[in-house]
Amino acid sequence: MHFVSAQARRRVLLAATAIVVSPAAFAVDITVPSGTTLTTQQTISGTNKLTVDAGGAITTSSSPSVVLSSANASLTVDNSGTISSTNGRAIRTSGSSGSFSLTLTNRSGALIEGTDDAIGINRALGGGTILLDNYGTIRSTTDGQALDFNPALGGTVTINNFGVIEANGTSDVVRPGGNATITNYGTIQSMNDGVWTGTEWDRGDGIDFQSAGAGTVYNYGTVEAAKHGITGDTGATAFEITNYADGLILGRNGSGINFDIPDGATPEQIAALSTAHVVNYGVIAGAALDTSDPVHANADGDGVDIDYLANIENHGAILGLGAVGDKDGNPDDPNISDAISIGGGSITNDGLIYSVQRGILVDDSEGGSAYGATSIVNSGVIFSGSGQAITLRGNFADTITNSGVIVGDIDMGAGDGDIDKGSGQDLLRNTGWIFGDVAGSSWLENYGAIDGNVAMEPSYSGYLMNDGDISGNVDLAKGGNLQNLGWIGGSVVSEGYGVQISNGGSIDGDVTLTGALWGHNVLMNFGSIGGNVSTGIGNDLFANFGPIGGHVDLGAGDDVASLTEGDGYSGSSFDGIDGGTGFDALDLWSTASGVSTLRGATNFETLGVRAGQWALGDDQSYSDGVTVYSGAALDVNTRLAAVTMVEGGATLSGGGSVSGLVTTSVGAVIVPGNGSSGALTVNGNAYLDGATMKVGMAANGASNQLAVAGTAAINGGTVVLDLAPGPYVVGTKATIVTAAGGVSGSGFAALDAPSFTFITPTLGMTANSVTISLDRNGVPFASFAQTANQRAVANGLDKAPAGSALYSQIVSSTTSAGLADAYDSLSGEVHADLAGTLLDQATQTELTLLQRLRQVGTPAKGAAAPSQKLGYGEENKPSTAAFDALQNSGPRYAGWAQGFGSWLNRDSDGNASATDSSVGGLMAGADLTNDNYTLGLAGGYSWGSTNTSKWSGSADIETALLALYGGVAFDATKLRGGASMAWSNIDTSRMAMVNGIVETPQASYNATTGNVFGEVAYDAALGGSVIEPYAGLGWVNVDSEDFAETNAPLTGLASSGVSYDTAYSTLGVRLSADFVAKGIKVTPRGMLGWRHAFSDVPPEAAMLFENTGTGFTVAGTPIAQDSLLVEAGADFALNQRFSLGFTYAGSFADNADSNAVKLTGLLNF
């Protein structure tokens, strides 16, 4: 037998008593231990606690199984086992007086279950609190709520769910009562999809605040129900719903979150309602998932549906997954699934707002106006499957700011756009992407992309700023402003007045402003418009800076069109512009670097060329005239049917016609024709007062002309002459103004013409014309010559006929610079220079022959043996008579040959240029020596060239010569002499340049050179040497044939030939000696002399210009008058018959020097 303590016996007794005694009378703490199942109703009251241990149970057929006696009670239920009722509620309160509080913990693995409510609180709290912590399962199996705390008002309800709370009937899962806070980490779910009652569906909600008017939900788990996930009627205190990252709130056949306005609420009561606040990081979804009864299927699957105001922050996903059926049995009002439907407030989204139909709806839940303004800020995605992405209804200042993606239409007003923003002063600011239409906005700023149409709110004061892309059309409705800096892929239309459009981007379609009878529209195009432009019947302003692909029609009204061209602007680029009816004005502006062209302008009454350079591209007419304003220019090469007024500082030009011409102030510029030809025709009268007329004139006298059909009144002003490049013909006259009705007035006051050296342009006026003539002034050509040759050329040209080409070239000079050089190049002085070159060749021949005669000289009787004995073998016998004839020793024959080269340099004398000549050649001869005389014959051939230092003058000379020579010795006295004749073939070339024209005249002709010379010498012995003083005389004559230069039609010369001769004398001394070296007899020799030419006149040539027929005389480079002669050489007798000799000969004067080298071979027979 076991010992039982008194305490244990007392506990057993109390438990047994509790089973059999009425709970109301005997309520105490109750503990149901593990393994114990109580089958009778249990009651706790006061501050009692009910504890059901794990494995313990209270399972009854009572309703409820546990009674919470609630009069002034603060009860505790701690369940780790099972509390259930098979015939009703598991736990419910009884009584309603006083305060009531309850702390209920349903632990992990525990179950509270009833066929009706699992837990029911059917009284107000009276300031008490309910704290429910669920880690297990709370379930209603048949009907009723899992938690029905709806009457629990006047206190605080806190529900923390970490387990499962579910209802298996058609009732709600949780009705939390007043001032309730629900924190869910588990599952709150309705397991039944509902029952069709015959008139409606009976479906339960997950959390239904009923009419409590406020509550807070923190959801980390799942709230899922047959109808709404969370619902209730909005009250004066706000609902606060936060759905965290792992949270799901799902209404399978309703809304994820649904808060209604209480039925029957008055406008005043509605205005007092609170603003719900929903923050979502997880998933909130509404759907229409029940397909069990397709005939009666009816569900409005919204993600969040709050009839009154709400502030929604979405960082997760809010989904509207479908809707079926209609509202209140009206087939014309079908249910629409909205991701979010609210009555106003704010929506901030950086997550996903998605609906298979409409994305966001803001109204009164009945299709009427919302209850307040709405602000939508989207940086995430708003996606509508088949309806509008955003619909805002009501006259409020709504705002949509999008930097994310919106797929679907936006309707901000009464239109049918994809974003509908109501009829208030709505703002849509887009920096993201909108894939759909936008309608009803009164203020739209687009910096992103709108892939659809835009229809502004139908008022008169909207504003659309596009700095992004709009792929469709833009409808400005009845008015407002459009500023486009981006792209509009469609057309722009407006039926209002006061419309202002500024396009700095591109509009691919048309721009149509239908306008009104009053007011005016403004269209400013800085970008491009791909289609047509048309305005209405108001007084419209059209300013165009960019290209337009179609036609411009300004319609009725008094319109003003302004076209601007510039670098990067093309305001006149369109397919015609029509001013329409009314009094219409067209203004042209340009800052372009080139000329802008106006084409296709019709039905304008006035044209104003305001700035820049403009040209007409076709015939045009302006009934009230054309004005070219100061600083602007108009080029008319077509028919302009308008009286044209030109202000001072403005320009009218071209080869077309105008109806009349008036210059309104001093400095107006008229430029008739094009280039230096063509005429500007005035079909009426012309009035030129202080005007500047610019005309071009060709060398042949053709010129621009102002051709006036009526009268031309000219008073003052200036003619500016632009002469085409010359040469010009003196006396040429051009007519620059003609007037069929006569020329009147004082005429032009001045002529501004190019400056010429020898021409003076002169104005003239007759009864019907104004002329310009090119007259010769009194300045002689030679005024600018600097040398005698240049003066000779200039004077020859000055006598030429006025029409000759070379004369025209000179007379057309605009400056004196270069004239002296031109004269110099024309002189042909190379031809005169040749006389000096040929003279030098003749003297070189003379020296060669005299040297040969010295070689064969005979020694004087009694004199020392001379060194020149190389022509024969035996030494002569001496003689005593100084002048007796030498003893005859028999004839001796010799032959010789010489190769030579010479170089002649003559300096300029300040008139003719310096020359350089070079000659090379061969000479050969044979002679007979008998006693004291020698006779010989020689011939030769040479080739050489002469070059002048200026103008590339050159001559190639080939010469053949024949010479006779002889000498006689009278003892020591020698007489020597000879004569030669040379025949030369000469080819010349030079450069001539006049006013940039360069020619190379060439000539070929023959010349002859004759030379006669003689000398007397005396041999004297000086030791072993011989010294020979000598004196000589000579004469040279040069004659050339006539010639005419070729290859120079302008500057070529002709000449009758050059003739030049001079006599000269020579005084000098020679020295020679003999010595034998290694069997060779060597005779070194030298000479020093002075030559004087008797002619002090340089060579001259008479020239004739082939082009003009006038002549002149040109002087060549002077010959040397006094020269120092130097000669050195040596002869080498290799044997008695053959010897070689080498000679250097030089001539040096102040203005010339000559150097020659000779190599001679001698053979004695």
PDB file of C-alpha atoms in Angstrom, residues 68-299:
ATOM      1  CA  LEU A  68     -14.431  31.652 -20.334  1.00  0.00           C
ATOM      2  CA  SER A  69     -16.444  33.256 -17.573  1.00  0.00           C
ATOM      3  CA  SER A  70     -15.695  36.801 -18.496  1.00  0.00           C
ATOM      4  CA  ALA A  71     -17.178  39.020 -15.819  1.00  0.00           C
ATOM      5  CA  ASN A  72     -14.263  41.062 -14.515  1.00  0.00           C
ATOM      6  CA  ALA A  73     -11.933  38.276 -15.548  1.00  0.00           C
ATOM      7  CA  SER A  74      -8.287  38.018 -16.529  1.00  0.00           C
ATOM      8  CA  LEU A  75      -7.936  34.482 -17.763  1.00  0.00           C
ATOM      9  CA  THR A  76      -5.095  32.360 -19.051  1.00  0.00           C
ATOM     10  CA  VAL A  77      -5.254  29.402 -21.356  1.00  0.00           C
ATOM     11  CA  ASP A  78      -2.061  27.473 -22.049  1.00  0.00           C
ATOM     12  CA  ASN A  79      -2.698  24.598 -24.415  1.00  0.00           C
ATOM     13  CA  SER A  80      -0.109  22.062 -25.395  1.00  0.00           C
ATOM     14  CA  GLY A  81      -2.662  19.369 -26.129  1.00  0.00           C
ATOM     15  CA  THR A  82      -6.130  19.440 -27.624  1.00  0.00           C
ATOM     16  CA  ILE A  83      -9.180  21.567 -26.946  1.00  0.00           C
ATOM     17  CA  SER A  84     -12.043  20.654 -29.244  1.00  0.00           C
ATOM     18  CA  SER A  85     -15.805  20.478 -29.625  1.00  0.00           C
ATOM     19  CA  THR A  86     -17.559  18.025 -31.896  1.00  0.00           C
ATOM     20  CA  ASN A  87     -20.756  20.025 -31.743  1.00  0.00           C
ATOM     21  CA  GLY A  88     -19.871  23.689 -31.705  1.00  0.00           C
ATOM     22  CA  ARG A  89     -17.239  26.052 -30.442  1.00  0.00           C
ATOM     23  CA  ALA A  90     -14.117  24.924 -28.699  1.00  0.00           C
ATOM     24  CA  ILE A  91     -13.645  28.055 -26.544  1.00  0.00           C
ATOM     25  CA  ARG A  92     -16.074  30.894 -25.932  1.00  0.00           C
ATOM     26  CA  THR A  93     -16.755  33.585 -23.390  1.00  0.00           C
ATOM     27  CA  SER A  94     -19.884  33.918 -21.273  1.00  0.00           C
ATOM     28  CA  GLY A  95     -21.052  37.029 -19.565  1.00  0.00           C
ATOM     29  CA  SER A  96     -20.441  40.674 -20.566  1.00  0.00           C
ATOM     30  CA  SER A  97     -20.055  42.751 -17.434  1.00  0.00           C
ATOM     31  CA  GLY A  98     -16.882  44.426 -16.305  1.00  0.00           C
ATOM     32  CA  SER A  99     -13.471  44.136 -17.903  1.00  0.00           C
ATOM     33  CA  PHE A 100     -12.220  41.099 -19.668  1.00  0.00           C
ATOM     34  CA  SER A 101      -8.668  40.008 -20.495  1.00  0.00           C
ATOM     35  CA  LEU A 102      -7.351  36.801 -21.901  1.00  0.00           C
ATOM     36  CA  THR A 103      -3.911  35.367 -22.476  1.00  0.00           C
ATOM     37  CA  LEU A 104      -4.116  32.307 -24.675  1.00  0.00           C
ATOM     38  CA  THR A 105      -1.123  30.277 -25.770  1.00  0.00           C
ATOM     39  CA  ASN A 106      -1.586  27.434 -28.203  1.00  0.00           C
ATOM     40  CA  ARG A 107       1.730  25.715 -28.295  1.00  0.00           C
ATOM     41  CA  SER A 108       3.473  23.832 -31.064  1.00  0.00           C
ATOM     42  CA  GLY A 109       1.659  20.597 -31.798  1.00  0.00           C
ATOM     43  CA  ALA A 110      -1.412  21.744 -29.912  1.00  0.00           C
ATOM     44  CA  LEU A 111      -4.911  21.910 -31.433  1.00  0.00           C
ATOM     45  CA  ILE A 112      -7.914  24.077 -30.745  1.00  0.00           C
ATOM     46  CA  GLU A 113     -10.766  22.977 -32.980  1.00  0.00           C
ATOM     47  CA  GLY A 114     -14.520  23.393 -33.221  1.00  0.00           C
ATOM     48  CA  THR A 115     -17.197  22.593 -35.704  1.00  0.00           C
ATOM     49  CA  ASP A 116     -18.266  26.218 -35.249  1.00  0.00           C
ATOM     50  CA  ASP A 117     -15.861  28.897 -34.019  1.00  0.00           C
ATOM     51  CA  ALA A 118     -12.655  27.495 -32.677  1.00  0.00           C
ATOM     52  CA  ILE A 119     -12.370  30.471 -30.292  1.00  0.00           C
ATOM     53  CA  GLY A 120     -15.142  33.009 -29.814  1.00  0.00           C
ATOM     54  CA  ILE A 121     -15.167  36.234 -27.843  1.00  0.00           C
ATOM     55  CA  ASN A 122     -18.725  37.520 -27.748  1.00  0.00           C
ATOM     56  CA  ARG A 123     -18.332  40.559 -25.558  1.00  0.00           C
ATOM     57  CA  ALA A 124     -16.641  43.908 -25.354  1.00  0.00           C
ATOM     58  CA  LEU A 125     -13.358  44.039 -23.500  1.00  0.00           C
ATOM     59  CA  GLY A 126     -14.124  46.965 -21.242  1.00  0.00           C
ATOM     60  CA  GLY A 127     -10.545  48.116 -21.411  1.00  0.00           C
ATOM     61  CA  GLY A 128      -9.129  44.625 -21.224  1.00  0.00           C
ATOM     62  CA  THR A 129      -6.693  42.861 -23.522  1.00  0.00           C
ATOM     63  CA  ILE A 130      -6.527  39.706 -25.482  1.00  0.00           C
ATOM     64  CA  LEU A 131      -3.165  38.180 -26.226  1.00  0.00           C
ATOM     65  CA  LEU A 132      -3.195  35.097 -28.429  1.00  0.00           C
ATOM     66  CA  ASP A 133       0.055  33.305 -29.247  1.00  0.00           C
ATOM     67  CA  ASN A 134      -0.491  30.368 -31.602  1.00  0.00           C
ATOM     68  CA  TYR A 135       2.252  27.882 -32.416  1.00  0.00           C
ATOM     69  CA  GLY A 136      -0.057  25.002 -33.144  1.00  0.00           C
ATOM     70  CA  THR A 137      -3.332  24.722 -34.986  1.00  0.00           C
ATOM     71  CA  ILE A 138      -6.578  26.595 -34.476  1.00  0.00           C
ATOM     72  CA  ARG A 139      -9.292  25.296 -36.749  1.00  0.00           C
ATOM     73  CA  SER A 140     -12.988  25.629 -37.492  1.00  0.00           C
ATOM     74  CA  THR A 141     -13.979  22.378 -39.194  1.00  0.00           C
ATOM     75  CA  THR A 142     -17.500  23.009 -40.432  1.00  0.00           C
ATOM     76  CA  ASP A 143     -18.848  26.472 -39.880  1.00  0.00           C
ATOM     77  CA  GLY A 144     -17.815  29.598 -38.086  1.00  0.00           C
ATOM     78  CA  GLN A 145     -14.495  31.315 -37.675  1.00  0.00           C
ATOM     79  CA  ALA A 146     -11.296  29.908 -36.385  1.00  0.00           C
ATOM     80  CA  LEU A 147     -11.088  33.113 -34.338  1.00  0.00           C
ATOM     81  CA  ASP A 148     -14.195  35.199 -33.802  1.00  0.00           C
ATOM     82  CA  PHE A 149     -13.222  38.237 -31.734  1.00  0.00           C
ATOM     83  CA  ASN A 150     -15.538  40.593 -33.560  1.00  0.00           C
ATOM     84  CA  PRO A 151     -17.436  41.831 -30.449  1.00  0.00           C
ATOM     85  CA  ALA A 152     -14.150  42.319 -28.613  1.00  0.00           C
ATOM     86  CA  LEU A 153     -14.214  46.099 -28.714  1.00  0.00           C
ATOM     87  CA  GLY A 154     -13.029  48.651 -26.213  1.00  0.00           C
ATOM     88  CA  GLY A 155      -9.716  47.044 -25.490  1.00  0.00           C
ATOM     89  CA  THR A 156      -6.655  45.693 -27.191  1.00  0.00           C
ATOM     90  CA  VAL A 157      -6.364  42.501 -29.173  1.00  0.00           C
ATOM     91  CA  THR A 158      -2.976  41.011 -30.069  1.00  0.00           C
ATOM     92  CA  ILE A 159      -2.734  37.894 -32.165  1.00  0.00           C
ATOM     93  CA  ASN A 160       0.662  36.325 -32.815  1.00  0.00           C
ATOM     94  CA  ASN A 161       0.468  33.345 -35.114  1.00  0.00           C
ATOM     95  CA  PHE A 162       3.375  31.001 -35.684  1.00  0.00           C
ATOM     96  CA  GLY A 163       1.246  28.024 -36.552  1.00  0.00           C
ATOM     97  CA  VAL A 164      -1.951  27.390 -38.510  1.00  0.00           C
ATOM     98  CA  ILE A 165      -5.240  29.155 -38.160  1.00  0.00           C
ATOM     99  CA  GLU A 166      -7.811  27.838 -40.590  1.00  0.00           C
ATOM    100  CA  ALA A 167     -11.512  27.651 -41.337  1.00  0.00           C
ATOM    101  CA  ASN A 168     -12.978  24.801 -43.341  1.00  0.00           C
ATOM    102  CA  GLY A 169     -16.432  26.245 -43.841  1.00  0.00           C
ATOM    103  CA  THR A 170     -17.592  29.332 -45.631  1.00  0.00           C
ATOM    104  CA  SER A 171     -16.931  31.670 -42.739  1.00  0.00           C
ATOM    105  CA  ASP A 172     -13.991  33.972 -42.192  1.00  0.00           C
ATOM    106  CA  VAL A 173     -10.851  32.582 -40.644  1.00  0.00           C
ATOM    107  CA  VAL A 174     -10.141  35.437 -38.239  1.00  0.00           C
ATOM    108  CA  ARG A 175     -12.350  38.246 -36.994  1.00  0.00           C
ATOM    109  CA  PRO A 176      -9.928  40.075 -34.710  1.00  0.00           C
ATOM    110  CA  GLY A 177     -12.237  42.647 -33.155  1.00  0.00           C
ATOM    111  CA  GLY A 178     -11.386  46.222 -32.274  1.00  0.00           C
ATOM    112  CA  ASN A 179      -7.916  47.759 -31.969  1.00  0.00           C
ATOM    113  CA  ALA A 180      -6.361  44.496 -33.022  1.00  0.00           C
ATOM    114  CA  THR A 181      -2.792  43.750 -33.991  1.00  0.00           C
ATOM    115  CA  ILE A 182      -2.046  40.549 -35.848  1.00  0.00           C
ATOM    116  CA  THR A 183       1.479  39.295 -36.354  1.00  0.00           C
ATOM    117  CA  ASN A 184       1.531  36.245 -38.578  1.00  0.00           C
ATOM    118  CA  TYR A 185       4.539  34.027 -39.134  1.00  0.00           C
ATOM    119  CA  GLY A 186       2.437  31.000 -39.878  1.00  0.00           C
ATOM    120  CA  THR A 187      -0.646  30.332 -41.944  1.00  0.00           C
ATOM    121  CA  ILE A 188      -4.078  31.847 -41.779  1.00  0.00           C
ATOM    122  CA  GLN A 189      -6.207  30.122 -44.356  1.00  0.00           C
ATOM    123  CA  SER A 190      -9.721  29.422 -45.510  1.00  0.00           C
ATOM    124  CA  MET A 191     -10.011  25.923 -46.895  1.00  0.00           C
ATOM    125  CA  ASN A 192     -13.450  26.139 -48.557  1.00  0.00           C
ATOM    126  CA  ASP A 193     -13.873  27.961 -51.894  1.00  0.00           C
ATOM    127  CA  GLY A 194     -17.436  28.885 -51.041  1.00  0.00           C
ATOM    128  CA  VAL A 195     -21.029  27.881 -51.652  1.00  0.00           C
ATOM    129  CA  TRP A 196     -23.479  29.268 -54.224  1.00  0.00           C
ATOM    130  CA  THR A 197     -26.595  30.138 -52.238  1.00  0.00           C
ATOM    131  CA  GLY A 198     -28.769  30.644 -55.252  1.00  0.00           C
ATOM    132  CA  THR A 199     -28.310  34.390 -55.232  1.00  0.00           C
ATOM    133  CA  GLU A 200     -24.701  34.880 -54.233  1.00  0.00           C
ATOM    134  CA  TRP A 201     -21.528  33.183 -53.198  1.00  0.00           C
ATOM    135  CA  ASP A 202     -20.925  32.528 -49.511  1.00  0.00           C
ATOM    136  CA  ARG A 203     -17.161  32.701 -49.060  1.00  0.00           C
ATOM    137  CA  GLY A 204     -14.942  33.379 -46.118  1.00  0.00           C
ATOM    138  CA  ASP A 205     -12.122  35.917 -45.678  1.00  0.00           C
ATOM    139  CA  GLY A 206      -8.738  35.327 -44.124  1.00  0.00           C
ATOM    140  CA  ILE A 207      -8.815  38.264 -41.691  1.00  0.00           C
ATOM    141  CA  ASP A 208     -12.037  40.253 -41.470  1.00  0.00           C
ATOM    142  CA  PHE A 209     -11.963  43.300 -39.232  1.00  0.00           C
ATOM    143  CA  GLN A 210     -15.689  43.673 -39.885  1.00  0.00           C
ATOM    144  CA  SER A 211     -16.807  47.086 -38.649  1.00  0.00           C
ATOM    145  CA  ALA A 212     -13.996  47.531 -36.158  1.00  0.00           C
ATOM    146  CA  GLY A 213     -12.720  50.333 -38.399  1.00  0.00           C
ATOM    147  CA  ALA A 214      -9.031  49.823 -37.722  1.00  0.00           C
ATOM    148  CA  GLY A 215      -6.357  47.247 -37.127  1.00  0.00           C
ATOM    149  CA  THR A 216      -2.772  46.280 -37.744  1.00  0.00           C
ATOM    150  CA  VAL A 217      -1.372  43.249 -39.498  1.00  0.00           C
ATOM    151  CA  TYR A 218       2.283  42.265 -39.689  1.00  0.00           C
ATOM    152  CA  ASN A 219       2.472  39.290 -42.013  1.00  0.00           C
ATOM    153  CA  TYR A 220       5.576  37.180 -42.426  1.00  0.00           C
ATOM    154  CA  GLY A 221       3.676  34.044 -43.390  1.00  0.00           C
ATOM    155  CA  THR A 222       0.557  33.266 -45.371  1.00  0.00           C
ATOM    156  CA  VAL A 223      -2.908  34.747 -45.207  1.00  0.00           C
ATOM    157  CA  GLU A 224      -5.089  32.988 -47.742  1.00  0.00           C
ATOM    158  CA  ALA A 225      -8.856  32.828 -48.048  1.00  0.00           C
ATOM    159  CA  ALA A 226     -11.648  31.823 -50.369  1.00  0.00           C
ATOM    160  CA  LYS A 227     -12.642  35.472 -50.792  1.00  0.00           C
ATOM    161  CA  HIS A 228     -10.397  38.266 -49.426  1.00  0.00           C
ATOM    162  CA  GLY A 229      -7.106  37.761 -47.716  1.00  0.00           C
ATOM    163  CA  ILE A 230      -7.648  40.722 -45.353  1.00  0.00           C
ATOM    164  CA  THR A 231     -10.816  42.817 -45.256  1.00  0.00           C
ATOM    165  CA  GLY A 232     -12.930  45.133 -43.142  1.00  0.00           C
ATOM    166  CA  ASP A 233     -14.807  48.413 -43.087  1.00  0.00           C
ATOM    167  CA  THR A 234     -12.745  51.565 -42.934  1.00  0.00           C
ATOM    168  CA  GLY A 235     -13.174  53.616 -39.788  1.00  0.00           C
ATOM    169  CA  ALA A 236     -11.801  56.735 -38.240  1.00  0.00           C
ATOM    170  CA  THR A 237      -8.579  54.994 -37.207  1.00  0.00           C
ATOM    171  CA  ALA A 238      -6.305  53.719 -39.923  1.00  0.00           C
ATOM    172  CA  PHE A 239      -5.611  50.190 -40.964  1.00  0.00           C
ATOM    173  CA  GLU A 240      -1.895  49.374 -40.983  1.00  0.00           C
ATOM    174  CA  ILE A 241      -0.930  46.354 -43.078  1.00  0.00           C
ATOM    175  CA  THR A 242       2.693  45.297 -43.499  1.00  0.00           C
ATOM    176  CA  ASN A 243       3.476  42.245 -45.587  1.00  0.00           C
ATOM    177  CA  TYR A 244       7.111  41.237 -45.273  1.00  0.00           C
ATOM    178  CA  ALA A 245       9.434  39.562 -47.759  1.00  0.00           C
ATOM    179  CA  ASP A 246       8.246  35.991 -47.190  1.00  0.00           C
ATOM    180  CA  GLY A 247       4.654  37.005 -46.674  1.00  0.00           C
ATOM    181  CA  LEU A 248       1.707  36.042 -48.875  1.00  0.00           C
ATOM    182  CA  ILE A 249      -1.725  37.625 -48.657  1.00  0.00           C
ATOM    183  CA  LEU A 250      -4.072  35.951 -51.119  1.00  0.00           C
ATOM    184  CA  GLY A 251      -7.752  36.286 -51.858  1.00  0.00           C
ATOM    185  CA  ARG A 252      -8.486  33.317 -54.053  1.00  0.00           C
ATOM    186  CA  ASN A 253     -11.785  34.705 -55.262  1.00  0.00           C
ATOM    187  CA  GLY A 254     -11.457  38.262 -54.138  1.00  0.00           C
ATOM    188  CA  SER A 255      -8.822  40.741 -53.093  1.00  0.00           C
ATOM    189  CA  GLY A 256      -5.593  40.183 -51.287  1.00  0.00           C
ATOM    190  CA  ILE A 257      -6.501  43.221 -49.144  1.00  0.00           C
ATOM    191  CA  ASN A 258      -9.980  44.745 -49.222  1.00  0.00           C
ATOM    192  CA  PHE A 259     -11.209  47.650 -47.088  1.00  0.00           C
ATOM    193  CA  ASP A 260     -14.714  48.932 -47.761  1.00  0.00           C
ATOM    194  CA  ILE A 261     -16.539  52.098 -46.917  1.00  0.00           C
ATOM    195  CA  PRO A 262     -19.285  51.204 -44.436  1.00  0.00           C
ATOM    196  CA  ASP A 263     -22.665  50.646 -46.083  1.00  0.00           C
ATOM    197  CA  GLY A 264     -24.913  53.647 -45.871  1.00  0.00           C
ATOM    198  CA  ALA A 265     -22.139  56.041 -44.852  1.00  0.00           C
ATOM    199  CA  THR A 266     -23.000  59.670 -45.532  1.00  0.00           C
ATOM    200  CA  PRO A 267     -20.544  61.995 -47.334  1.00  0.00           C
ATOM    201  CA  GLU A 268     -19.724  63.579 -44.016  1.00  0.00           C
ATOM    202  CA  GLN A 269     -19.043  60.207 -42.442  1.00  0.00           C
ATOM    203  CA  ILE A 270     -16.916  59.186 -45.434  1.00  0.00           C
ATOM    204  CA  ALA A 271     -14.885  62.373 -45.169  1.00  0.00           C
ATOM    205  CA  ALA A 272     -14.062  61.448 -41.575  1.00  0.00           C
ATOM    206  CA  LEU A 273     -12.666  58.047 -42.469  1.00  0.00           C
ATOM    207  CA  SER A 274      -9.000  57.283 -42.064  1.00  0.00           C
ATOM    208  CA  THR A 275      -6.327  56.545 -44.686  1.00  0.00           C
ATOM    209  CA  ALA A 276      -5.219  52.956 -44.831  1.00  0.00           C
ATOM    210  CA  HIS A 277      -1.496  52.211 -44.968  1.00  0.00           C
ATOM    211  CA  VAL A 278      -0.157  49.147 -46.743  1.00  0.00           C
ATOM    212  CA  VAL A 279       3.528  48.279 -46.918  1.00  0.00           C
ATOM    213  CA  ASN A 280       4.433  45.215 -48.968  1.00  0.00           C
ATOM    214  CA  TYR A 281       7.731  43.382 -49.363  1.00  0.00           C
ATOM    215  CA  GLY A 282       6.180  40.047 -50.219  1.00  0.00           C
ATOM    216  CA  VAL A 283       3.202  39.058 -52.361  1.00  0.00           C
ATOM    217  CA  ILE A 284      -0.309  40.433 -52.141  1.00  0.00           C
ATOM    218  CA  ALA A 285      -2.667  38.897 -54.673  1.00  0.00           C
ATOM    219  CA  GLY A 286      -6.316  38.699 -55.587  1.00  0.00           C
ATOM    220  CA  ALA A 287      -7.697  36.129 -57.976  1.00  0.00           C
ATOM    221  CA  ALA A 288     -10.729  34.282 -59.365  1.00  0.00           C
ATOM    222  CA  LEU A 289      -9.574  30.710 -58.935  1.00  0.00           C
ATOM    223  CA  ASP A 290     -12.832  28.817 -58.267  1.00  0.00           C
ATOM    224  CA  THR A 291     -13.917  26.977 -61.408  1.00  0.00           C
ATOM    225  CA  SER A 292     -16.335  24.596 -59.688  1.00  0.00           C
ATOM    226  CA  ASP A 293     -19.411  26.444 -60.958  1.00  0.00           C
ATOM    227  CA  PRO A 294     -18.641  28.253 -64.222  1.00  0.00           C
ATOM    228  CA  VAL A 295     -22.263  29.322 -64.638  1.00  0.00           C
ATOM    229  CA  HIS A 296     -22.366  31.320 -61.420  1.00  0.00           C
ATOM    230  CA  ALA A 297     -18.673  32.137 -61.180  1.00  0.00           C
ATOM    231  CA  ASN A 298     -18.231  35.628 -59.804  1.00  0.00           C
ATOM    232  CA  ALA A 299     -15.102  37.081 -58.290  1.00  0.00           C
TER     233      ALA A 299
END
